[in-house]
Amino acid sequence: MKSRLLIALVVLIFTFMALSGCSKENPPAADPGVTQPEANYSIKYEVINDQDYGTDLKNHSFRVVVAADASDDQLLWLFNKLDNKKYTDVTVWFFSDKKLVDNGDPYDVAIAKRIGRAGEPKITK
């Protein structure tokens, strides 16, 4: 008699849990066949020079000419395109004109730097 009562109680509890779980509306799942379009951050650029630096040559730098009004997203896109995670530290100087690079002037658009292979690039304008 006790076992029947226990079984009935367990069935009642599970039935209540199942019904209460069914009453919640879940948002429809995203269609796996439909993909969101990727944002296009590509910009025109020209790599003026790139070089290894540091005592162990595990660091790399680029000097690149881009549009002066390039957005941070565009600069990050370009940084990721140039960076292949082969080097420990990577620095990309962004200039608006090739003459600035030739004259040895400081960057006038931005600088992007990644420290460590697992690090995230940071942009300074």
CSV table of C-alpha atoms in Angstrom, one decimal:
chain,number,residue,atom,x,y,z
A,1,MET,CA,0.0,0.0,0.0
A,2,LYS,CA,2.8,2.4,0.9
A,3,SER,CA,4.6,1.7,-2.4
A,4,ARG,CA,1.5,2.5,-4.4
A,5,LEU,CA,1.1,5.8,-2.6
A,6,LEU,CA,4.8,6.6,-3.2
A,7,ILE,CA,4.5,5.8,-6.9
A,8,ALA,CA,1.4,7.9,-7.2
A,9,LEU,CA,3.1,10.8,-5.5
A,10,VAL,CA,6.2,10.5,-7.7
A,11,VAL,CA,4.0,10.4,-10.9
A,12,LEU,CA,2.0,13.4,-9.6
A,13,ILE,CA,5.2,15.4,-9.0
A,14,PHE,CA,6.6,14.6,-12.4
A,15,THR,CA,3.3,15.3,-14.2
A,16,PHE,CA,3.2,18.7,-12.4
A,17,MET,CA,6.8,19.5,-13.4
A,18,ALA,CA,6.2,18.5,-17.0
A,19,LEU,CA,3.0,20.6,-17.3
A,20,SER,CA,4.6,23.6,-15.7
A,21,GLY,CA,7.6,23.3,-18.1
A,22,CYS,CA,5.3,23.2,-21.1
A,23,SER,CA,3.4,26.3,-20.2
A,24,LYS,CA,6.5,28.6,-20.7
A,25,GLU,CA,6.8,30.0,-24.1
A,26,ASN,CA,10.3,29.7,-25.5
A,27,PRO,CA,11.3,32.0,-28.3
A,28,PRO,CA,11.6,30.4,-31.7
A,29,ALA,CA,15.0,29.0,-32.4
A,30,ALA,CA,17.0,30.8,-35.1
A,31,ASP,CA,16.9,29.2,-38.5
A,32,PRO,CA,20.3,27.6,-39.0
A,33,GLY,CA,20.0,28.0,-42.7
A,34,VAL,CA,19.7,31.8,-42.4
A,35,THR,CA,23.0,33.6,-41.6
A,36,GLN,CA,23.4,37.2,-40.6
A,37,PRO,CA,25.4,39.2,-43.2
A,38,GLU,CA,28.9,40.0,-41.9
A,39,ALA,CA,29.7,43.7,-41.7
A,40,ASN,CA,32.1,44.8,-44.3
A,41,TYR,CA,34.9,46.8,-42.7
A,42,SER,CA,37.4,46.5,-45.5
A,43,ILE,CA,39.3,49.6,-46.5
A,44,LYS,CA,41.9,50.5,-49.1
A,45,TYR,CA,45.4,50.4,-47.6
A,46,GLU,CA,49.0,50.2,-48.6
A,47,VAL,CA,51.7,48.6,-46.5
A,48,ILE,CA,54.8,50.8,-46.7
A,49,ASN,CA,57.1,48.6,-44.7
A,50,ASP,CA,57.1,45.8,-42.2
A,51,GLN,CA,59.9,44.5,-40.1
A,52,ASP,CA,60.9,42.3,-37.3
A,53,TYR,CA,62.3,44.0,-34.2
A,54,GLY,CA,63.5,43.1,-30.7
A,55,THR,CA,66.4,41.1,-29.5
A,56,ASP,CA,64.8,37.8,-30.3
A,57,LEU,CA,63.0,39.0,-33.4
A,58,LYS,CA,59.7,37.7,-32.2
A,59,ASN,CA,58.0,41.1,-32.6
A,60,HIS,CA,56.8,42.7,-35.8
A,61,SER,CA,55.7,46.1,-36.9
A,62,PHE,CA,53.9,47.5,-39.9
A,63,ARG,CA,53.6,51.0,-41.3
A,64,VAL,CA,50.4,51.3,-43.3
A,65,VAL,CA,48.7,54.2,-45.2
A,66,VAL,CA,44.9,54.3,-44.8
A,67,ALA,CA,42.2,56.9,-45.1
A,68,ALA,CA,42.4,59.6,-42.4
A,69,ASP,CA,38.8,59.0,-41.4
A,70,ALA,CA,39.1,55.2,-41.0
A,71,SER,CA,36.9,53.9,-38.2
A,72,ASP,CA,38.2,51.7,-35.3
A,73,ASP,CA,36.3,48.7,-36.8
A,74,GLN,CA,38.1,49.2,-40.1
A,75,LEU,CA,41.5,49.5,-38.4
A,76,LEU,CA,40.8,46.4,-36.4
A,77,TRP,CA,39.8,44.5,-39.5
A,78,LEU,CA,43.1,45.6,-41.2
A,79,PHE,CA,45.1,44.7,-38.1
A,80,ASN,CA,43.6,41.2,-38.0
A,81,LYS,CA,44.3,40.8,-41.7
A,82,LEU,CA,48.0,41.7,-41.3
A,83,ASP,CA,48.5,39.9,-38.0
A,84,ASN,CA,49.0,36.1,-38.3
A,85,LYS,CA,49.8,35.4,-34.6
A,86,LYS,CA,53.2,34.3,-35.6
A,87,TYR,CA,54.9,37.0,-33.5
A,88,THR,CA,54.7,37.7,-29.8
A,89,ASP,CA,54.0,41.4,-30.2
A,90,VAL,CA,52.6,43.2,-33.3
A,91,THR,CA,52.4,46.9,-33.8
A,92,VAL,CA,50.7,48.6,-36.7
A,93,TRP,CA,51.2,52.4,-37.3
A,94,PHE,CA,48.4,53.9,-39.5
A,95,PHE,CA,49.3,57.0,-41.5
A,96,SER,CA,47.2,59.2,-43.8
A,97,ASP,CA,50.1,59.9,-46.2
A,98,LYS,CA,53.2,58.0,-47.4
A,99,LYS,CA,55.3,61.1,-47.0
A,100,LEU,CA,54.8,61.0,-43.3
A,101,VAL,CA,56.3,57.5,-43.2
A,102,ASP,CA,59.2,58.5,-45.5
A,103,ASN,CA,60.0,61.5,-43.3
A,104,GLY,CA,59.9,59.4,-40.1
A,105,ASP,CA,57.0,61.4,-38.7
A,106,PRO,CA,54.8,59.9,-36.0
A,107,TYR,CA,51.5,58.3,-36.9
A,108,ASP,CA,48.6,60.6,-37.6
A,109,VAL,CA,45.7,58.2,-37.8
A,110,ALA,CA,46.2,55.6,-35.1
A,111,ILE,CA,48.4,52.9,-33.7
A,112,ALA,CA,47.2,49.3,-33.0
A,113,LYS,CA,49.1,47.0,-30.8
A,114,ARG,CA,48.8,43.4,-29.6
A,115,ILE,CA,51.0,42.2,-26.8
A,116,GLY,CA,51.3,38.5,-26.4
A,117,ARG,CA,50.0,35.9,-28.9
A,118,ALA,CA,46.7,35.5,-26.9
A,119,GLY,CA,46.3,39.3,-26.4
A,120,GLU,CA,43.7,41.5,-28.0
A,121,PRO,CA,44.7,44.4,-30.2
A,122,LYS,CA,44.2,47.9,-28.7
A,123,ILE,CA,43.8,51.0,-30.8
A,124,THR,CA,45.2,54.4,-29.8
A,125,LYS,CA,44.3,57.5,-31.8
